[in-house]
Coordinates of C-alpha atoms in Angstrom, one line a residue:
Chain A
M1263 CA 27.9 -18.3 64.3
L1264 CA 27.4 -19.4 68.0
A1265 CA 30.8 -21.1 68.1
N1266 CA 32.7 -18.0 67.6
V1267 CA 30.8 -15.8 70.0
N1268 CA 32.4 -14.4 73.1
A1269 CA 29.8 -14.1 75.7
T1270 CA 30.8 -10.6 76.9
R1271 CA 28.8 -7.5 77.5
M1272 CA 30.9 -5.6 74.9
E1273 CA 30.1 -8.3 72.2
L1274 CA 26.4 -8.0 73.3
L1275 CA 26.5 -4.3 72.7
G1276 CA 28.3 -4.7 69.4
L1277 CA 25.7 -7.4 68.2
R1278 CA 22.7 -5.2 69.2
K1279 CA 24.1 -2.3 67.1
R1280 CA 24.6 -4.8 64.2
V1281 CA 21.0 -6.0 64.4
V1282 CA 19.8 -2.4 64.3
L1283 CA 21.9 -1.8 61.3
A1284 CA 20.9 -5.0 59.5
T1285 CA 17.2 -4.2 60.2
R1286 CA 17.6 -0.8 58.7
G1287 CA 19.5 -2.2 55.7
H1288 CA 16.7 -4.8 55.3
H1289 CA 14.1 -2.2 55.3
L1290 CA 15.9 -0.1 52.8
L1291 CA 16.6 -3.0 50.5
S1292 CA 13.0 -4.1 50.6
E1293 CA 12.0 -0.7 49.6
K1294 CA 14.6 -0.7 46.7
R1295 CA 13.4 -4.2 45.6
D1296 CA 9.7 -3.0 45.5
E1297 CA 10.7 0.1 43.5
I1298 CA 12.8 -1.9 41.0
S1299 CA 9.9 -4.3 40.7
R1300 CA 7.6 -1.3 40.0
Q1301 CA 9.9 0.1 37.4
L1302 CA 10.5 -3.3 35.8
I1303 CA 6.6 -3.9 35.6
G1304 CA 6.3 -0.6 33.9
I1305 CA 8.9 -1.2 31.4
A1306 CA 7.7 -4.8 30.7
R1307 CA 4.2 -3.4 30.0
K1308 CA 5.6 -1.0 27.5
I1309 CA 7.7 -3.9 25.9
K1310 CA 4.9 -6.2 25.1
P1311 CA 2.9 -3.9 22.6
L1312 CA 6.2 -2.6 21.3
R1313 CA 7.4 -6.0 20.4
K1314 CA 4.2 -6.9 18.8
K1315 CA 4.3 -3.7 16.8
V1316 CA 7.9 -4.3 15.7
E1317 CA 7.2 -7.9 14.7
A1318 CA 4.2 -6.8 12.6
E1319 CA 6.2 -3.9 11.0
L1320 CA 9.1 -6.3 10.1
L1321 CA 6.7 -8.8 8.8
E1322 CA 5.1 -6.2 6.6
T1323 CA 8.4 -4.8 5.4
S1324 CA 9.7 -8.3 4.4
R1325 CA 6.4 -9.1 2.6
R1326 CA 6.5 -5.9 0.7
F1327 CA 10.2 -6.4 0.0
M1328 CA 9.6 -9.9 -1.3
M1329 CA 6.9 -8.6 -3.7
A1330 CA 9.2 -5.8 -4.9
R1331 CA 12.2 -8.0 -5.3
A1332 CA 10.2 -10.6 -7.4
S1333 CA 8.6 -8.0 -9.6
M1334 CA 11.9 -6.2 -10.4
E1335 CA 14.8 -7.4 -12.6
P1336 CA 17.8 -8.6 -10.5
E1337 CA 20.3 -6.1 -12.0
D1338 CA 17.8 -3.2 -11.1
I1339 CA 17.6 -4.4 -7.5
K1340 CA 21.3 -4.6 -7.3
S1341 CA 21.9 -1.1 -8.6
S1342 CA 18.9 0.4 -6.6
L1343 CA 20.0 -0.9 -3.2
E1344 CA 23.7 -1.1 -3.3
I1345 CA 24.4 2.4 -2.3
P1346 CA 22.1 3.7 0.4
I1347 CA 21.9 7.5 1.2
R1348 CA 20.3 7.4 4.5
K1349 CA 22.9 7.9 7.2
F1350 CA 22.2 6.6 10.7
S1351 CA 23.9 7.3 13.9
L1352 CA 23.2 6.0 17.4
L1353 CA 24.1 7.9 20.6
V1354 CA 24.1 5.9 23.8
K1355 CA 23.5 7.9 27.0
F1356 CA 23.3 6.4 30.4
S1357 CA 20.7 7.3 33.1
R1358 CA 20.1 5.8 36.5
I1359 CA 17.1 4.1 37.7
M1360 CA 17.3 3.1 41.4
S1361 CA 21.2 3.3 41.1
V1362 CA 21.1 1.0 38.2
E1363 CA 23.0 2.4 35.1
V1364 CA 20.6 1.9 32.1
P1365 CA 21.2 2.9 28.5
E1366 CA 19.2 5.4 26.6
L1367 CA 19.5 5.1 22.8
L1368 CA 19.2 8.2 20.8
Q1369 CA 19.0 7.8 17.1
K1370 CA 19.8 10.4 14.4
A1371 CA 19.0 9.7 10.8
S1372 CA 19.6 11.9 7.8
G1373 CA 18.9 11.6 4.2
E1374 CA 16.2 9.9 2.4
I1375 CA 15.5 6.2 2.6
I1376 CA 14.6 6.0 -1.1
C1377 CA 17.8 6.0 -3.0
Y1378 CA 17.0 5.2 -6.5
G1379 CA 15.2 6.4 -9.6
F1380 CA 11.7 5.5 -10.4
S1381 CA 11.8 4.1 -14.0
N1382 CA 13.1 0.6 -13.3
T1383 CA 12.0 0.1 -9.7
S1384 CA 8.8 -1.0 -8.1
G1385 CA 6.6 1.2 -6.0
E1386 CA 6.5 -1.7 -3.6
M1387 CA 10.1 -1.1 -2.8
D1388 CA 9.2 2.4 -1.7
V1389 CA 6.5 1.0 0.6
A1390 CA 8.9 -1.6 1.9
L1391 CA 11.7 0.8 2.7
M1392 CA 9.3 3.3 4.4
A1393 CA 7.9 0.4 6.4
L1394 CA 11.5 -0.5 7.3
D1395 CA 12.2 3.1 8.3
R1396 CA 9.3 3.1 10.6
A1397 CA 10.2 -0.4 12.0
F1398 CA 13.6 0.8 12.7
E1399 CA 12.6 3.5 15.0
S1400 CA 10.4 1.1 17.0
L1401 CA 13.2 -1.5 16.9
I1402 CA 15.7 0.8 18.5
E1403 CA 13.1 1.8 21.2
L1404 CA 12.5 -1.9 21.9
A1405 CA 16.3 -2.5 22.1
E1406 CA 16.6 0.2 24.7
K1407 CA 13.6 -1.0 26.7
E1408 CA 14.7 -4.6 26.6
K1409 CA 18.2 -3.7 27.8
Q1410 CA 16.8 -1.5 30.6
A1411 CA 14.5 -4.5 31.6
R1412 CA 17.4 -6.9 31.5
L1413 CA 19.6 -4.7 33.7
L1414 CA 16.8 -4.0 36.1
A1415 CA 15.9 -7.7 36.3
V1416 CA 19.5 -8.6 37.3
E1417 CA 19.6 -5.9 39.9
L1418 CA 16.2 -7.0 41.2
Q1419 CA 17.5 -10.6 41.6
M1420 CA 20.6 -9.3 43.4
T1421 CA 18.5 -7.1 45.8
R1422 CA 16.1 -9.9 46.4
R1423 CA 19.0 -12.2 47.4
R1424 CA 20.4 -9.6 49.8
V1425 CA 17.0 -9.0 51.4
N1426 CA 16.5 -12.7 51.9
V1427 CA 19.9 -13.1 53.4
L1428 CA 19.3 -10.3 55.8
E1429 CA 15.8 -11.5 56.6
H1430 CA 16.4 -15.3 57.0
V1431 CA 20.1 -15.6 57.8
L1432 CA 21.9 -12.6 59.2
I1433 CA 19.3 -11.0 61.5
P1434 CA 18.1 -14.4 63.0
D1435 CA 21.7 -15.4 63.5
L1436 CA 22.5 -12.1 65.3
K1437 CA 19.3 -12.3 67.5
S1438 CA 20.1 -15.9 68.5
A1439 CA 23.8 -14.8 69.3
I1440 CA 22.3 -12.0 71.5
R1441 CA 20.0 -14.3 73.2
F1442 CA 22.9 -16.8 73.8
I1443 CA 25.2 -14.0 75.3
F1444 CA 22.2 -12.7 77.3
D1445 CA 21.5 -16.2 78.6
K1446 CA 25.3 -16.8 79.3
L1447 CA 25.6 -13.4 81.1
A1448 CA 22.4 -14.1 83.1
E1449 CA 23.7 -17.5 84.1
A1450 CA 27.0 -15.9 85.2
E1451 CA 25.1 -13.4 87.2
R1452 CA 23.0 -16.0 88.9
D1453 CA 26.1 -18.1 89.6
N1454 CA 27.8 -15.2 91.2
T1455 CA 24.7 -14.4 93.4
S1456 CA 24.4 -17.9 94.7
R1457 CA 28.2 -18.0 95.4
L1458 CA 27.9 -14.8 97.4
M1459 CA 25.0 -16.1 99.3
K1460 CA 26.8 -19.4 100.1
I1461 CA 29.7 -17.4 101.4
A1462 CA 27.5 -15.2 103.6
D1463 CA 26.0 -18.4 105.2
I1464 CA 29.5 -19.8 106.0
I1465 CA 30.4 -16.5 107.6
R1466 CA 27.2 -16.3 109.6
A1467 CA 27.6 -19.9 110.7
Chain B
M1177 CA 23.5 18.7 -26.4
F1178 CA 20.3 16.9 -27.0
E1179 CA 17.2 17.9 -28.9
M1180 CA 13.9 19.1 -27.4
I1181 CA 11.1 16.5 -27.6
E1182 CA 7.8 17.8 -28.8
Q1183 CA 4.8 17.1 -26.7
P1184 CA 2.7 14.5 -28.6
V1185 CA -1.1 14.7 -28.7
V1186 CA -3.4 11.7 -28.2
N1187 CA -5.3 10.9 -31.3
F1188 CA -6.6 7.5 -30.5
H1189 CA -9.2 6.0 -28.1
L1190 CA -7.4 3.3 -26.2
Y1191 CA -4.4 2.1 -28.1
P1192 CA -2.6 3.8 -31.0
S1193 CA -2.3 2.0 -34.3
V1194 CA 0.5 -0.6 -34.5
G1195 CA 1.7 0.6 -37.9
E1196 CA 2.0 -1.2 -41.1
E1197 CA 2.9 -4.7 -42.1
D1198 CA 6.6 -5.5 -43.1
W1199 CA 6.8 -8.7 -45.1
R1200 CA 10.5 -9.0 -44.3
Y1201 CA 9.4 -10.3 -41.0
C1202 CA 7.2 -13.0 -42.3
F1203 CA 9.2 -15.9 -41.0
A1204 CA 10.0 -14.1 -37.7
T1205 CA 6.3 -13.4 -37.1
A1206 CA 5.4 -17.0 -37.8
E1207 CA 8.1 -18.2 -35.4
V1208 CA 7.1 -15.9 -32.5
R1209 CA 3.4 -16.8 -33.0
T1210 CA 4.3 -20.4 -32.7
L1211 CA 6.4 -19.8 -29.7
G1212 CA 3.7 -17.4 -28.3
A1213 CA 1.2 -20.4 -28.4
G1214 CA 3.3 -22.1 -25.8
M1215 CA 3.4 -19.3 -23.4
L1216 CA 1.8 -19.7 -20.0
S1217 CA -1.9 -18.8 -20.2
K1218 CA -3.7 -16.5 -17.7
T1219 CA -5.4 -19.7 -16.2
E1220 CA -2.1 -21.5 -15.6
L1221 CA -0.7 -18.5 -13.9
L1222 CA -3.9 -18.1 -11.7
N1223 CA -3.6 -21.8 -10.9
M1224 CA 0.0 -21.4 -9.8
A1225 CA -1.1 -18.4 -7.7
N1226 CA -3.8 -20.5 -6.0
A1227 CA -1.5 -23.5 -5.5
V1228 CA -1.4 -24.8 -1.9
D1229 CA 2.3 -24.5 -1.6
F1230 CA 5.6 -23.9 -3.4
A1231 CA 6.0 -27.5 -4.4
D1232 CA 2.5 -27.6 -5.9
A1233 CA 3.3 -24.4 -7.9
V1234 CA 6.4 -25.9 -9.2
D1235 CA 4.6 -29.0 -10.0
L1236 CA 2.2 -27.0 -12.3
L1237 CA 5.2 -25.8 -14.3
S1238 CA 6.6 -29.3 -14.7
S1239 CA 5.0 -30.0 -18.1
G1240 CA 6.3 -26.7 -19.9
E1241 CA 9.5 -25.1 -20.5
Y1242 CA 9.9 -23.8 -16.9
A1243 CA 10.4 -27.3 -15.5
L1244 CA 12.2 -26.6 -12.1
P1245 CA 13.6 -29.1 -9.6
A1246 CA 11.0 -29.5 -6.8
R1247 CA 13.6 -28.7 -4.1
A1248 CA 15.1 -25.8 -5.9
D1249 CA 15.9 -22.8 -3.7
L1250 CA 15.2 -19.2 -4.8
A1251 CA 18.8 -18.6 -5.9
E1252 CA 18.6 -21.6 -8.2
I1253 CA 15.2 -20.6 -9.5
E1254 CA 16.6 -17.0 -10.0
N1255 CA 19.5 -18.3 -12.2
I1256 CA 17.3 -20.6 -14.2
L1257 CA 14.9 -17.7 -15.0
L1258 CA 17.8 -15.4 -15.8
V1259 CA 19.1 -18.0 -18.3
K1260 CA 15.7 -18.2 -19.7
R1261 CA 15.4 -14.4 -20.1
S1262 CA 18.8 -14.3 -21.8
E1263 CA 17.7 -17.0 -24.2
V1264 CA 14.5 -15.2 -25.1
R1265 CA 16.3 -11.9 -25.6
K1266 CA 18.8 -13.5 -27.8
L1267 CA 16.1 -15.3 -29.8
A1268 CA 14.1 -12.1 -30.3
C1269 CA 17.0 -9.9 -31.1
G1270 CA 18.1 -12.4 -33.6
L1271 CA 14.9 -12.0 -35.4
M1272 CA 15.0 -8.2 -35.5
D1273 CA 16.9 -5.7 -37.6
E1274 CA 20.2 -4.9 -36.0
S1275 CA 19.2 -1.3 -35.3
I1276 CA 16.1 -2.4 -33.4
A1277 CA 17.9 -5.2 -31.7
E1278 CA 20.5 -2.7 -30.5
L1279 CA 17.7 -0.6 -29.1
F1280 CA 16.4 -3.4 -26.9
E1281 CA 19.9 -4.6 -25.9
A1282 CA 20.6 -1.1 -24.8
R1283 CA 18.3 -1.7 -21.9
D1284 CA 21.0 -3.8 -20.3
D1285 CA 23.7 -1.3 -21.2
F1286 CA 21.8 1.4 -19.3
A1287 CA 21.3 -0.9 -16.4
N1288 CA 25.0 -1.9 -16.3
M1289 CA 25.9 1.8 -16.8
R1290 CA 23.8 2.8 -13.8
L1291 CA 25.5 0.2 -11.5
A1292 CA 29.1 1.0 -12.8
L1293 CA 28.5 4.8 -12.4
R1294 CA 26.9 4.5 -8.9
R1295 CA 30.0 2.5 -7.9
T1296 CA 32.6 4.8 -9.5
L1297 CA 31.1 7.9 -8.1
T1298 CA 30.9 6.5 -4.6
D1299 CA 34.3 5.0 -4.8
K1300 CA 33.2 1.4 -4.4
E1301 CA 34.7 -1.7 -6.0
L1302 CA 33.6 -1.8 -9.8
G1303 CA 33.2 -5.5 -9.8
L1304 CA 32.4 -7.8 -12.7
D1305 CA 28.8 -8.6 -12.0
Y1306 CA 27.2 -6.9 -15.1
S1307 CA 24.6 -8.2 -17.3
G1308 CA 25.9 -9.9 -20.4
D1309 CA 22.8 -9.2 -22.6
G1310 CA 23.8 -5.6 -23.6
N1311 CA 25.6 -4.2 -26.7
V1312 CA 28.7 -3.5 -24.6
A1313 CA 30.3 -6.7 -23.3
A1314 CA 29.9 -7.0 -19.4
E1315 CA 33.7 -7.4 -19.0
R1316 CA 34.3 -4.0 -20.6
F1317 CA 32.5 -2.0 -18.1
E1318 CA 35.1 -2.4 -15.3
D1319 CA 37.8 -1.3 -17.6
I1320 CA 36.0 1.6 -19.1
F1321 CA 34.9 3.0 -15.7
A1322 CA 38.2 2.4 -14.0
R1323 CA 39.9 4.5 -16.7
E1324 CA 36.9 6.9 -16.9
D1325 CA 37.2 6.5 -20.6
Y1326 CA 33.4 7.0 -21.3
Y1327 CA 33.9 8.0 -24.9
S1328 CA 34.8 4.4 -25.8
L1329 CA 31.1 3.6 -25.0
P1330 CA 28.5 4.0 -27.7
F1331 CA 27.6 7.7 -28.0
Y1332 CA 24.2 7.5 -26.4
L1333 CA 25.8 6.0 -23.3
A1334 CA 28.7 8.5 -23.2
E1335 CA 26.2 11.3 -23.4
A1336 CA 24.1 9.7 -20.5
V1337 CA 27.2 9.3 -18.4
E1338 CA 28.1 12.9 -18.9
E1339 CA 24.7 14.0 -17.9
A1340 CA 24.6 11.7 -14.9
V1341 CA 28.0 12.8 -13.6
L1342 CA 27.0 16.4 -13.9
G1343 CA 23.7 15.8 -12.1
Y1344 CA 25.5 13.8 -9.2
Y1345 CA 28.0 16.6 -8.6
Q1346 CA 25.3 19.3 -8.3
N1347 CA 24.4 18.2 -4.8
K1348 CA 26.1 14.8 -4.6
D1349 CA 22.8 13.0 -4.6
I1350 CA 23.1 9.5 -5.8
R1351 CA 19.6 9.5 -7.2
Q1352 CA 20.5 12.2 -9.7
I1353 CA 22.4 9.5 -11.5
D1354 CA 19.3 7.4 -12.0
Y1355 CA 17.2 10.3 -13.0
A1356 CA 19.7 11.3 -15.6
I1357 CA 20.1 7.9 -17.0
D1358 CA 16.4 7.2 -17.0
S1359 CA 15.8 10.4 -18.8
A1360 CA 18.7 9.7 -21.3
H1361 CA 17.2 6.2 -21.9
A1362 CA 13.8 7.4 -22.7
R1363 CA 15.2 10.1 -25.0
H1364 CA 17.4 7.6 -26.7
N1365 CA 14.4 5.3 -27.3
I1366 CA 12.2 8.0 -28.7
A1367 CA 15.0 9.5 -30.8
T1368 CA 15.9 6.1 -32.2
A1369 CA 12.3 5.1 -33.0
Q1370 CA 11.9 8.5 -34.8
R1371 CA 15.1 8.0 -36.7
L1372 CA 14.0 4.5 -37.8
E1373 CA 10.6 6.0 -38.6
N1374 CA 9.0 3.1 -36.7
H1375 CA 5.6 4.0 -35.8
F1376 CA 5.0 1.1 -33.5
L1377 CA 8.2 1.6 -31.5
L1378 CA 7.5 5.3 -31.1
E1379 CA 3.9 4.5 -29.8
L1380 CA 5.3 1.8 -27.5
F1381 CA 7.9 4.0 -25.9
R1382 CA 5.6 6.9 -25.5
M1383 CA 3.2 4.5 -23.7
Q1384 CA 5.9 3.2 -21.5
I1385 CA 7.1 6.8 -20.7
D1386 CA 3.4 7.7 -19.8
L1387 CA 2.9 4.6 -17.6
T1388 CA 6.2 5.1 -15.9
N1389 CA 5.4 8.9 -15.3
I1390 CA 2.0 7.9 -13.8
R1391 CA 3.6 5.5 -11.4
T1392 CA 6.2 8.0 -10.6
M1393 CA 3.6 10.7 -9.9
L1394 CA 1.8 8.3 -7.4
R1395 CA 5.0 7.2 -5.8
L1396 CA 6.0 10.8 -5.2
K1397 CA 2.6 11.5 -3.7
F1398 CA 2.6 8.4 -1.6
T1399 CA 6.1 9.0 -0.2
E1400 CA 5.3 12.8 0.2
S1401 CA 8.5 13.5 -1.7
Q1402 CA 9.4 17.1 -2.6
L1403 CA 11.0 16.0 -5.9
R1404 CA 9.1 17.2 -9.0
D1405 CA 11.5 17.3 -11.9
V1406 CA 11.8 13.6 -12.3
F1407 CA 9.3 13.0 -15.0
L1408 CA 10.4 11.6 -18.3
A1409 CA 9.8 13.8 -21.4
G1410 CA 8.4 12.3 -24.6
G1411 CA 5.0 10.8 -23.4
Y1412 CA 1.5 11.8 -24.3
I1413 CA 0.7 13.1 -20.7
D1414 CA 2.1 16.6 -20.0
P1415 CA 4.5 16.5 -16.9
R1416 CA 2.8 19.7 -15.6
R1417 CA -0.5 17.9 -15.3
L1418 CA 1.4 15.1 -13.3
K1419 CA 3.0 17.6 -11.0
H1420 CA -0.5 19.1 -10.4
C1421 CA -1.8 15.6 -9.4
I1422 CA 0.8 15.3 -6.6
E1423 CA -0.9 18.2 -4.9
I1424 CA -4.4 17.0 -5.0
D1425 CA -6.4 14.3 -3.2
Y1426 CA -6.4 10.7 -4.3
E1427 CA -10.1 10.9 -5.3
A1428 CA -9.4 13.8 -7.6
I1429 CA -6.6 12.1 -9.6
A1430 CA -8.6 9.7 -11.9
P1431 CA -11.1 12.2 -13.1
L1432 CA -8.2 14.3 -14.4
F1433 CA -7.4 11.5 -16.8
I1434 CA -11.0 10.6 -17.9
A1435 CA -10.2 11.7 -21.4
S1436 CA -6.9 9.8 -21.6
P1437 CA -6.4 6.0 -22.5
Y1438 CA -5.0 5.4 -19.1
Y1439 CA -8.1 6.2 -17.1
P1440 CA -9.1 2.6 -16.2
A1441 CA -5.6 1.8 -15.0
I1442 CA -5.3 5.0 -13.0
E1443 CA -8.7 4.6 -11.5
Q1444 CA -8.2 1.1 -10.3
G1445 CA -4.6 1.7 -9.2
V1446 CA -5.3 4.8 -7.3
S1447 CA -8.3 3.5 -5.4
Y1448 CA -6.3 0.3 -4.5
L1449 CA -3.3 2.5 -3.4
A1450 CA -5.5 4.6 -1.2
A1451 CA -7.2 1.7 0.3
E1452 CA -4.4 -0.8 0.7
K1453 CA -1.3 1.4 0.7
S1454 CA 0.1 -0.7 -2.0
F1455 CA 1.3 -0.3 -5.6
L1456 CA 0.5 -3.9 -6.6
K1457 CA -2.8 -3.1 -8.5
L1458 CA -1.3 0.0 -10.2
E1459 CA 1.6 -2.0 -11.5
S1460 CA -0.7 -4.8 -12.6
C1461 CA -3.1 -2.3 -14.4
C1462 CA -0.2 -0.5 -16.1
W1463 CA 1.1 -3.8 -17.5
E1464 CA -2.4 -4.8 -18.5
H1465 CA -2.7 -1.7 -20.5
L1466 CA 0.6 -2.2 -22.2
E1467 CA -0.3 -5.8 -22.8
G1468 CA -3.4 -4.7 -24.4
F1469 CA -1.5 -2.7 -26.9
L1470 CA 1.0 -5.6 -27.5
D1471 CA -1.9 -7.9 -28.1
S1472 CA -3.3 -5.6 -30.7
T1473 CA -0.3 -6.6 -32.9
D1474 CA -2.2 -9.8 -33.7
Q1475 CA -3.9 -7.9 -36.4
I1476 CA -0.5 -7.6 -38.3
S1477 CA 0.2 -10.5 -40.6
A1478 CA 3.9 -9.9 -40.6
G1479 CA 6.1 -7.2 -39.1
I1480 CA 8.5 -6.4 -36.4
Q1481 CA 5.4 -5.6 -34.0
P1482 CA 4.7 -9.2 -33.1
V1483 CA 8.4 -9.9 -32.5
I1484 CA 8.6 -7.0 -30.0
A1485 CA 5.3 -8.0 -28.4
Y1486 CA 6.6 -11.5 -28.0
L1487 CA 9.8 -10.4 -26.4
L1488 CA 8.1 -8.0 -23.9
K1489 CA 5.4 -10.5 -23.1
K1490 CA 7.8 -13.3 -22.5
E1491 CA 9.9 -11.1 -20.2
N1492 CA 6.8 -10.3 -18.2
E1493 CA 5.9 -14.0 -18.1
I1494 CA 9.3 -14.8 -16.6
R1495 CA 8.9 -11.9 -14.1
T1496 CA 5.5 -13.3 -13.2
V1497 CA 6.7 -16.9 -12.7
R1498 CA 9.5 -15.6 -10.5
L1499 CA 7.0 -13.5 -8.6
I1500 CA 4.7 -16.4 -7.9
L1501 CA 7.4 -18.8 -6.8
T1502 CA 9.0 -16.3 -4.5
A1503 CA 5.7 -15.5 -3.0
K1504 CA 4.9 -19.2 -2.5
K1505 CA 8.4 -20.0 -1.2
N1506 CA 7.9 -17.2 1.4
F1507 CA 4.3 -18.2 2.3
L1508 CA 2.9 -14.9 1.2
D1509 CA -0.8 -14.4 1.0
T1510 CA -2.5 -15.5 -2.3
K1511 CA -4.5 -12.4 -2.5
L1512 CA -1.3 -10.4 -2.9
I1513 CA -0.2 -12.5 -5.8
L1514 CA -3.6 -12.4 -7.4
D1515 CA -3.7 -8.5 -6.9
R1516 CA -0.4 -8.2 -8.7
I1517 CA -1.0 -10.6 -11.6
S1518 CA -4.7 -10.5 -12.4

């Protein structure tokens, strides 16, 4: 940095302006970093119980499904589950959290989850499908939150790097350049003064 | 198009009579009783359920007819058990009169038809994966349904197809196919038993209809479904009473059946359902009730009754073996297995 510095008054003024700008940027980025961290912690707090809930619901679903599958004849399972009547659509909307674009997943389901008759099927299949239906809602919510958390985490990492660069590299470099120019200019000023004093002595003599 | 079924009246305490002896089935009865002696006992099934792991459960089967490779996966086990089921069905149907054998083989026809019809009406590939144990050859299904030539099927199937197609096109609800086929199947069973004047079959089918209706009622209640006209006709329990049960609390259901033979099954099943949110006990109790009736065929020296009882019990045994092995393979809780089988 110092190698490329022209020790002029103009440069000094320019560098002083850059320091003010960098300090303001550092301040704003620090605030952004803190807010992203706060948002991220909030989302992470929601994710933990949600993940536990989804895991428990999926485990329950598979347990029920195993029992239903084992107690039904294979041809009945095939005909029961081959053609589902529940239709599912997913709408992805984007919103902004601290200028980070995060997805919001809106699900829309229609039709019944139970798509078969009652004579040759097990009641456990109903329970399994209902549990799956419940788990699916939580699963979509979890996917949304995890995606939001991931995007915020990437943004947080980027912001933190910017803050660190400003704090530990750019601002100190600018300050040292200012000091260098200031010293150089002061040195030139002293040089000039002593030269004038010497000339005045010669004239007086 | 089809005849009305009269509402029968319960005139027995727990099980109806199994009918009279038929000495034409002397050899068949002796054969199934010998085979029945080799079936897995309740203790053996409980030991399997309590086995430490899958390998241990398979080990317990190694000395009998279900000897399975210790490292068999579930698909392999499924195939072995399906082959076993086909053998049992073939053997039992071989011992019955042709008309009765046809009745039992029609179960596979109805199942195949359900699959083919669902695929046809939703424009899916018809495929060739139909059960080969029915009266209509599996390979004929694709051809018949591709040409929509339903009248080349036996009359009872053609009639059911017509009804199912009409039901489906009322509101394009795929479940209507199943309701129509289930209803046609139950009607066919009752009508055939009446035509053959076979008291045992008639009672058996009525009992199966009742047990199916009880399960259906509780399933509708549990899932809070708005469906009401899905009960099968021809059983002892009036469907109006079942519809009423859907609207009342769980605790009030069992007392409504106190005078019916199904009271113990309903009482246990409903309380388990309310407590555990599971149908395992109800299904187990329904089978136990039916099994009690099948066991009462022991009092017959010779007849079709023990042959049918053997067929149904053997099919259930195969299902139970599949259930235990699947549960063990997937590390399910032993309590769940015991709730379902004991």
